[in-house]
Amino acid sequence: MSDQISLFPEENKTNYQQINLPHSDIKFYPQFLDSVTSDNIFEKLKQEINWQQEYIKIYGKENPVPRLTAWYGDRGYSYTYSGITMNPESWTETLLLIKHKIETIANVKFNSVLLNFYRDGNDGVAWHSDDEKELGKNPVIGSVSFGGKRRFSFKSRDKTESQKYDLNLGNGDFLLMKGETQSYWYHQIPKTKKTVFPRINLTFRVIYP
Ligand SMILES: O=C(O)CCC(=O)C(=O)O
Ligand SMILES: [Fe+2]
């Protein structure tokens, strides 16, 4: 991993691809974690995380969120996501290991992580931006994926623009979103009819009280 020839030595000898969308700062680090490590982390997280089935009210009707979720982090930072307020569970060793690894690249200290478990192609996340006010202006979001590969799409928040960008996020891939990205772009994990393996995604965040 870190002994690969680096195209960007200033970024900690880890190769990345800059995703070139206007008003964004998106860096993609394919296979940031090697596949054996990532397989182990997937199994570990599947077992140890306190996965929840959450519900959101749409027109007065409770609907299951199409994925399992969990929220871990420093004590005292609660978080509201799609109308659900979550209190964080305490960091596990596995989560801290990943957190420390990406903090050296992202140059921030993350204090929380939202976890998503996509069981199959019927699970996904609809178009949204990670722009909740507790994330502050221009949030840094560190996203690490494990297990099955899924499509991750960006589309402009400006309805007069039609720009879209698709990426595949696979086992051990790291995606770092910074700057104006959340103000100008939506993202989603579309549901798919294709057969896909279960996938776990972690989005590390900095929450301001
Ligand atoms: O699963 C992913 O890659 C994205 C998850 C996401 O966008 C979120 O939790 O806000
Ligand atoms: Fe998101």
CSV table of C-alpha atoms and ligand atoms in Angstrom, one decimal, residues 67 81 114-116 118 125 128-130 141 143 145 152 169 177 187-189 199-203 205, ligand 1:
chain,number,residue,atom,x,y,z
A,67,ARG,CA,-30.3,-0.3,5.0
A,81,TYR,CA,-30.1,12.4,10.3
A,114,LEU,CA,-22.2,7.0,10.5
A,115,LEU,CA,-22.3,3.4,9.5
A,116,ASN,CA,-24.4,1.9,6.7
A,118,TYR,CA,-26.4,-2.5,2.5
A,125,VAL,CA,-29.3,5.7,0.0
A,128,HIS,CA,-28.7,13.9,-0.4
A,129,SER,CA,-25.8,16.0,0.7
A,130,ASP,CA,-24.1,15.7,4.0
A,141,ILE,CA,-16.3,13.6,5.1
A,143,SER,CA,-15.8,7.5,3.5
A,145,SER,CA,-16.1,1.0,2.0
A,152,PHE,CA,-21.8,5.9,-5.9
A,169,LEU,CA,-16.8,2.0,-4.4
A,177,MET,CA,-15.0,14.8,0.3
A,187,HIS,CA,-24.7,11.9,-3.8
A,188,GLN,CA,-26.5,8.5,-3.7
A,189,ILE,CA,-26.1,4.8,-3.6
A,199,ARG,CA,-21.5,-3.8,1.7
A,200,ILE,CA,-20.6,-1.7,4.8
A,201,ASN,CA,-19.8,1.9,4.4
A,202,LEU,CA,-18.4,4.2,7.1
A,203,THR,CA,-18.6,8.0,6.8
A,205,ARG,CA,-17.4,13.2,10.3
B,1,LIG,O1,-22.6,4.2,1.4
B,1,LIG,C1,-22.1,5.2,0.9
B,1,LIG,O2,-21.1,5.1,0.2
B,1,LIG,C2,-22.6,6.6,1.2
B,1,LIG,C3,-23.3,6.8,2.5
B,1,LIG,C4,-23.8,8.2,2.7
B,1,LIG,O3,-23.8,8.9,1.7
B,1,LIG,C5,-24.1,8.7,4.0
B,1,LIG,O4,-24.3,7.9,4.9
B,1,LIG,O5,-24.3,9.9,4.1
